[in-house]
Short mmCIF file of C-alpha atoms and ligand atoms in Angstrom, two decimals:
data_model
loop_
_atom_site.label_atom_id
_atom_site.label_comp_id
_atom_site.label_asym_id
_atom_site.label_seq_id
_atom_site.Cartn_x
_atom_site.Cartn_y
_atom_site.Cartn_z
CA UNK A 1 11.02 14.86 -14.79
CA UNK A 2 9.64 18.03 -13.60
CA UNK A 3 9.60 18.51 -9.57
CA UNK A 4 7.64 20.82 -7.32
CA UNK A 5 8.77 21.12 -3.70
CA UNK A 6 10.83 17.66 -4.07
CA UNK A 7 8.00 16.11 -5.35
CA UNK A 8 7.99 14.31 -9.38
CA UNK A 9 5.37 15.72 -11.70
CA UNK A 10 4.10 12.56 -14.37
CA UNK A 11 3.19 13.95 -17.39
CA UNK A 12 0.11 12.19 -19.59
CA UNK A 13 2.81 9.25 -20.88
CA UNK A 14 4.18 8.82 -17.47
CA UNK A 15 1.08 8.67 -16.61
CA UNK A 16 -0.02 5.78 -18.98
CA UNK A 17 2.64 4.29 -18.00
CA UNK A 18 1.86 4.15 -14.00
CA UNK A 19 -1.87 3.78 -15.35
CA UNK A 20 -0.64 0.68 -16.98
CA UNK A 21 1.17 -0.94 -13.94
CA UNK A 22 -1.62 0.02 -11.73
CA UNK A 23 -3.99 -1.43 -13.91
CA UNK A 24 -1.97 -4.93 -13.77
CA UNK A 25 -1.97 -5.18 -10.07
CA UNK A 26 -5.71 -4.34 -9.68
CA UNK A 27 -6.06 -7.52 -12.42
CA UNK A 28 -3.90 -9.55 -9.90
CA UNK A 29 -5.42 -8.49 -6.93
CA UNK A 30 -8.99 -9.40 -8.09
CA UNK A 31 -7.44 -12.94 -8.79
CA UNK A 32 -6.28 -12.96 -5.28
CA UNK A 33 -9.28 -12.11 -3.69
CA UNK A 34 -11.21 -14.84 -6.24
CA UNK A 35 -9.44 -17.37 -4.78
CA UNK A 36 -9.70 -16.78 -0.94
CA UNK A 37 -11.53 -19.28 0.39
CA UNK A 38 -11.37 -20.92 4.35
CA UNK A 39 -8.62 -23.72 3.72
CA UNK A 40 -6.46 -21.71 1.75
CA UNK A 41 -2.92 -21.56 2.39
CA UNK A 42 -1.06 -17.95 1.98
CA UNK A 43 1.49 -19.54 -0.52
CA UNK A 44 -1.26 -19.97 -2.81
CA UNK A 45 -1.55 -16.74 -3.09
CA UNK A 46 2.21 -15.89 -3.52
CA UNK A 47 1.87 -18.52 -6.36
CA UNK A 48 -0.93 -16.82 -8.45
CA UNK A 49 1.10 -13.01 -8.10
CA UNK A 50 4.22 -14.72 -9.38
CA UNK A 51 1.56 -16.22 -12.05
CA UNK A 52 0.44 -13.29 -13.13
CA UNK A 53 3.51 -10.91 -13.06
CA UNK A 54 4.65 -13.26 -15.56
CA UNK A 55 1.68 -13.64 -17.63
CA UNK A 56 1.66 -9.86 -17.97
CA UNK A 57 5.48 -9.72 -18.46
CA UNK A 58 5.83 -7.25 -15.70
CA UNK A 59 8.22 -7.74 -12.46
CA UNK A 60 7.05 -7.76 -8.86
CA UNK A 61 8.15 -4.80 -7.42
CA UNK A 62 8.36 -6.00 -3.90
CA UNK A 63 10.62 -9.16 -3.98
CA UNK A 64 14.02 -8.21 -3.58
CA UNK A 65 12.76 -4.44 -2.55
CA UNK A 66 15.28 -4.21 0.61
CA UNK A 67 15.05 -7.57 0.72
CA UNK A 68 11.76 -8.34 0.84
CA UNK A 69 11.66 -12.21 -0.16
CA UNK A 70 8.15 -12.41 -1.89
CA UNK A 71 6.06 -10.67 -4.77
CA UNK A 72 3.36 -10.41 -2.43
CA UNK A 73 2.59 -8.97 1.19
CA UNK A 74 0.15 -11.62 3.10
CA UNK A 75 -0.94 -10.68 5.97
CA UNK A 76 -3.70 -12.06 8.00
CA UNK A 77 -5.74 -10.92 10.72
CA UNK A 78 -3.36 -8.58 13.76
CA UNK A 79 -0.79 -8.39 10.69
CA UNK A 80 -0.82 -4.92 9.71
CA UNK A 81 1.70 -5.35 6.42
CA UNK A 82 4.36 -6.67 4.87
CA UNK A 83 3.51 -10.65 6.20
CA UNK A 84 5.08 -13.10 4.51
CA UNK A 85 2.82 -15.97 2.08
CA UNK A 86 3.66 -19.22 4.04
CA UNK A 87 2.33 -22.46 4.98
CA UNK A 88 -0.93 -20.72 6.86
CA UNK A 89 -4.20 -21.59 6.23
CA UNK A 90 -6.76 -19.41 6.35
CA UNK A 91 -9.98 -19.83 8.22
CA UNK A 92 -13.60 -18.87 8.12
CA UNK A 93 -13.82 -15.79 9.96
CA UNK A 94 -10.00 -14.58 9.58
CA UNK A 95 -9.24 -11.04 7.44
CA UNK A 96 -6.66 -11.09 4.73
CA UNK A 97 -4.47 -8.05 3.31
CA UNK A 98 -2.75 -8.50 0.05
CA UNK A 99 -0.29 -5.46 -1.26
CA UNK A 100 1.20 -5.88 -4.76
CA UNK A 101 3.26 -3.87 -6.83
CA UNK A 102 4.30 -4.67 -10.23
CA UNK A 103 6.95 -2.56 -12.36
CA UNK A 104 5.89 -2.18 -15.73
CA UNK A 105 8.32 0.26 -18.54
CA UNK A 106 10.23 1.64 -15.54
CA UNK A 107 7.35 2.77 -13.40
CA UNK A 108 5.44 1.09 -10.33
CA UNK A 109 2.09 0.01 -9.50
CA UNK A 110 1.14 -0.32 -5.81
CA UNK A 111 -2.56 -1.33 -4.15
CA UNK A 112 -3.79 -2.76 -1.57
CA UNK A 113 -7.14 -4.49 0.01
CA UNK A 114 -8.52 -6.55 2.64
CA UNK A 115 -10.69 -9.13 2.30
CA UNK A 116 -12.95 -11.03 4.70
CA UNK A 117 -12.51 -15.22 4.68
CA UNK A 118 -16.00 -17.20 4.52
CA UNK A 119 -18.16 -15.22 7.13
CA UNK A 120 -16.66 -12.56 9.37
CA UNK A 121 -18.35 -10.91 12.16
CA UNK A 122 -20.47 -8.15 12.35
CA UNK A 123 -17.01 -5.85 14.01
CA UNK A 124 -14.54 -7.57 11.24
CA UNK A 125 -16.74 -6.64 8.70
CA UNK A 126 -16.96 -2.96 9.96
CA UNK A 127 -13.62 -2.45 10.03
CA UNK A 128 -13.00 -3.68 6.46
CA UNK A 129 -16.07 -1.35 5.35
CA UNK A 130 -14.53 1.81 7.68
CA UNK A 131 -10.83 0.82 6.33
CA UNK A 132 -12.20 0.94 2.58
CA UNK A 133 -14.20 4.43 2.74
CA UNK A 134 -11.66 6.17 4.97
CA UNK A 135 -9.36 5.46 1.36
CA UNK A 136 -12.11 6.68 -0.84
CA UNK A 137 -12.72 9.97 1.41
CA UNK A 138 -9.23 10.35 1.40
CA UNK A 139 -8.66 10.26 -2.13
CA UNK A 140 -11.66 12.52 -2.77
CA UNK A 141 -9.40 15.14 -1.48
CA UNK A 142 -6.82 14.30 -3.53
CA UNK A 143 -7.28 17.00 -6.08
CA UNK A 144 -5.13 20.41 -7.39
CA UNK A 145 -6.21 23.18 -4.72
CA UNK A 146 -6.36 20.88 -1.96
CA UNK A 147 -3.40 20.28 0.54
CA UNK A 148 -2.10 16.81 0.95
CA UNK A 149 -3.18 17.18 4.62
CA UNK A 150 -6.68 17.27 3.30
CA UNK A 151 -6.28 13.91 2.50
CA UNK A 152 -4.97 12.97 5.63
CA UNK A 153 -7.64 14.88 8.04
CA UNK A 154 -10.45 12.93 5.54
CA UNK A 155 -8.82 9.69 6.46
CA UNK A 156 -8.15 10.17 10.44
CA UNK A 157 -11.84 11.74 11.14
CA UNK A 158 -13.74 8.87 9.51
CA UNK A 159 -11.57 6.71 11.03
CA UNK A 160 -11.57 7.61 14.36
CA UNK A 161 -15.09 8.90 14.30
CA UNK A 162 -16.33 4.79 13.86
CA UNK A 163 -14.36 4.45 17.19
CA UNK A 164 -11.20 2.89 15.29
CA UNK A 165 -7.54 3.74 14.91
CA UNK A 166 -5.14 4.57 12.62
CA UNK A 167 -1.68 3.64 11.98
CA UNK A 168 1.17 6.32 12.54
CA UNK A 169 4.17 4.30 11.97
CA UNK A 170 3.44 3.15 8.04
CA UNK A 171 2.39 5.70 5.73
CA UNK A 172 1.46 6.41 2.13
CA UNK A 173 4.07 7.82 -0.30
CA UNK A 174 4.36 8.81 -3.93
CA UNK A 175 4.71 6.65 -6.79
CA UNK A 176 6.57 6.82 -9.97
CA UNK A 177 9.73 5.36 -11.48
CA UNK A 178 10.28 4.59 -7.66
CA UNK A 179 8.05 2.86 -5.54
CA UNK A 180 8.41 4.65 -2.39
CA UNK A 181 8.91 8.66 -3.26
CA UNK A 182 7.80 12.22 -2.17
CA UNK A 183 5.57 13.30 -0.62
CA UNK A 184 4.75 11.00 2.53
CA UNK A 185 1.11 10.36 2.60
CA UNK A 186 0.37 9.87 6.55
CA UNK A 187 -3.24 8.72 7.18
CA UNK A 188 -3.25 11.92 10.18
CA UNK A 189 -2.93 15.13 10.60
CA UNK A 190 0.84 16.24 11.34
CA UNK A 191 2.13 19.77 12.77
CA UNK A 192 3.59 20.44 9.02
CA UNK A 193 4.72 24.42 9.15
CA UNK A 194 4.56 24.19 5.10
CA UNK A 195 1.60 21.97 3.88
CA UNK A 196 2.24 20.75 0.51
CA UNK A 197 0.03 22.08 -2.43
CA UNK A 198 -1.33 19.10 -4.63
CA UNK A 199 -0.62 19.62 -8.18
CA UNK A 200 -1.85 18.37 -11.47
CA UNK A 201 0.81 15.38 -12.38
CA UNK A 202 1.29 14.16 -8.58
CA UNK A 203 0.70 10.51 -8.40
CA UNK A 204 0.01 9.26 -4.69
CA UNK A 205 -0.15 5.75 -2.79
CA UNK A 206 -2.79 6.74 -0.02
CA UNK A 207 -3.31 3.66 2.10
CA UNK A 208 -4.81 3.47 5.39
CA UNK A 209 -3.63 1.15 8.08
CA UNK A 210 -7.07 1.34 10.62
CA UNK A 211 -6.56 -1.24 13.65
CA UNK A 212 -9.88 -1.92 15.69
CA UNK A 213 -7.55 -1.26 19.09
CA UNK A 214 -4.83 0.48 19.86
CA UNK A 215 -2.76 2.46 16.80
CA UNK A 216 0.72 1.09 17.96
CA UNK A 217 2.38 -1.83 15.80
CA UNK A 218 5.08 -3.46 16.45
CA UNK A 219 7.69 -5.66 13.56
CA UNK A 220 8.35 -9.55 14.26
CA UNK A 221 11.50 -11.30 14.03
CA UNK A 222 11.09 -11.93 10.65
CA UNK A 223 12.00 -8.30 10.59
CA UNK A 224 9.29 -7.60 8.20
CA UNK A 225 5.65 -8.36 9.68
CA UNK A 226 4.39 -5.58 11.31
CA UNK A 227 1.10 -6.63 13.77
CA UNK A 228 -0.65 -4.55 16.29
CA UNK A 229 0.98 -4.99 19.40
CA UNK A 230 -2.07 -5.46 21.51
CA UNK A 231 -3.03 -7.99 18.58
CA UNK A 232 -6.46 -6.30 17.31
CA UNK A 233 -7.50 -6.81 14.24
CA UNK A 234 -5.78 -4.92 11.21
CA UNK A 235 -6.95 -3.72 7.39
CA UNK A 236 -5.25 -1.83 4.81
CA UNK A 237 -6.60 -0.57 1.58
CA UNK A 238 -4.08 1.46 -0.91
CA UNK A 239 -4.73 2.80 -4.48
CA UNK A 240 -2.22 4.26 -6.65
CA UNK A 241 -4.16 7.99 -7.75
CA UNK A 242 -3.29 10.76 -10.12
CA UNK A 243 -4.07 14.21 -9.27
CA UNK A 244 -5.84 15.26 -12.39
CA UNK A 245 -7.21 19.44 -13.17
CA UNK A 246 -10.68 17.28 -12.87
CA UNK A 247 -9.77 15.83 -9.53
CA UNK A 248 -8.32 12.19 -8.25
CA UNK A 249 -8.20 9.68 -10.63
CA UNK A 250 -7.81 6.01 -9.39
CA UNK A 251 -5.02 4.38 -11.70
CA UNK A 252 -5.23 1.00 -10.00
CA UNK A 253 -8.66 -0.23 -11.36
CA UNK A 254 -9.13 -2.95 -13.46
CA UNK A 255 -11.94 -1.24 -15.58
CA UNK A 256 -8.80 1.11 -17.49
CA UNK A 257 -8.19 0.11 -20.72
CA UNK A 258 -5.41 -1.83 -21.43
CA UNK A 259 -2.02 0.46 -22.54
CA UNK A 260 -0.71 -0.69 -26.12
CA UNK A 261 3.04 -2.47 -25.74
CA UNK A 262 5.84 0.38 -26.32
CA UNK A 263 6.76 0.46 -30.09
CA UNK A 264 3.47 -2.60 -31.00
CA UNK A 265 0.72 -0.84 -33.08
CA UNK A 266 -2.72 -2.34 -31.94
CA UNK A 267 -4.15 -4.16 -34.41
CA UNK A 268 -7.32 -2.60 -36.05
CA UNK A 269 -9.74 -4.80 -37.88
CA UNK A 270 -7.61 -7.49 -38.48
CA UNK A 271 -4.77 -5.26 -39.86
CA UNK A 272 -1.59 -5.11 -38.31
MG1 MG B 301 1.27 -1.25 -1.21
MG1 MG B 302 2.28 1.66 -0.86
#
């Protein structure tokens, strides 16, 4: 695969291909959020990714991913990412962040999204709507011309202009036949000497981490849930993009098309 500056260039199949898996998670994660409801517990959830990782015949790219023990990242309310599904329940008012990743032909699928249990207030709700468009003005930037610190600025200025934080210790990353490769995608600005030219065939994670208090986080003795440490309220929204010559193309929507099975001709009017 070609590289520029360390960084894997997709070409259109590898493209399909990460289209594909991103297109699978999206499916799942609009099952997820179907089924949140106040009396829910988070294993629930774990239960309908499993579901539908096999359903689509695709693995979960998380579980065993150094470690991790689930398909799916749960995490409610002060939990930033990577909670564990559990014995929880979820109640009215409370915020819930699934991330799921599914590997599909060799290459990964990763989003993300918060959503709001029963009635939140007016604040929770603010975040999740400043969490969600502080993704979409970052991936507006996400096109050949730009720098990937475009992205990042667009992210930290909404953010902190609605009085809110971001998180500096989890960032977004590229995505490919690995889950986690180059570049980093941080959600701020960094003092980078040699900003990084976005090029047609890039595929990013972006996915900001916003905290209604302070940006610091800190990882419980699970050794995997990360929360806010003064225990504000947390959302994260991720899509998997493609930097296209037309601009950013969001590959983790469930609107794409379905990608026809490796070596299976679709079947066309009844003929096979
Ligand atoms: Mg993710
Ligand atoms: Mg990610």
């Amino acid at each position: 695969m070609k590289k520029f500056r360390g960084v894997f260039i997709k070409n259109a199949r590898e493209i399909d291909l990460i289209r594909e898996a991103n297109r699978i998670v999206a499916v799942i994660l609009d099952r997820l959020e179907e089924a949140v409801v106040p009396g829910a517990s988070t294993m629930l959830f774990e239960e309908i990714a499993q579901a539908g990782c096999a359903e689509f015949g695709v693995k979960p790219a998380f579980q065993g991913y150094q470690g991790f023990p689930f398909a799916l990242c749960c995490s409610v309310n002060e939990q930033v990412v990577h909670g564990f599904p559990g014995e929880r329940i979820l109640q009215e008012g409370d915020i819930v962040s699934f991330d799921m990743g599914v590997r599909y032909q060799g290459f990964n699928g990763d989003s993300a999204r918060t959503i709001a249990v029963g009635s939140v207030s007016a604040e929770t709700q603010k975040l999740l709507d400043v969490t969600r468009e502080s993704l979409h003005r970052g991936i507006a930037q996400a096109r050949p011309s730009n720098h990937l610190h475009d992205i990042s600025r667009a992210v930290q200025e909404y953010v902190e202009s609605n009085g809110m934080s971001v998180v500096r210790r989890f960032v977004g990353h590229g995505v490919g036949r690995n889950l986690h490769e180059k570049p980093e995608v941080p959600n701020f600005v960094t003092n980078d000497a040699h900003p990084l030219p976005l090029k047609v065939g890039m595929t990013l994670a972006i996915e900001p981490m916003v905290t209604l208090g302070s940006p610091d986080v800190e990882v419980l003795d699970d050794q995997w849930t990360a929360v806010t440490k003064d225990r504000s309220l947390s959302a994260h929204f991720e899509h998997t993009v493609a930097i296209t010559s037309n601009g950013p193309e969001i590959l983790s929507s469930a609107s794409h098309a379905p990608l026809a099975a490796p070596g299976k001709k679709l079947a066309i009017f009844g003929r096979s």
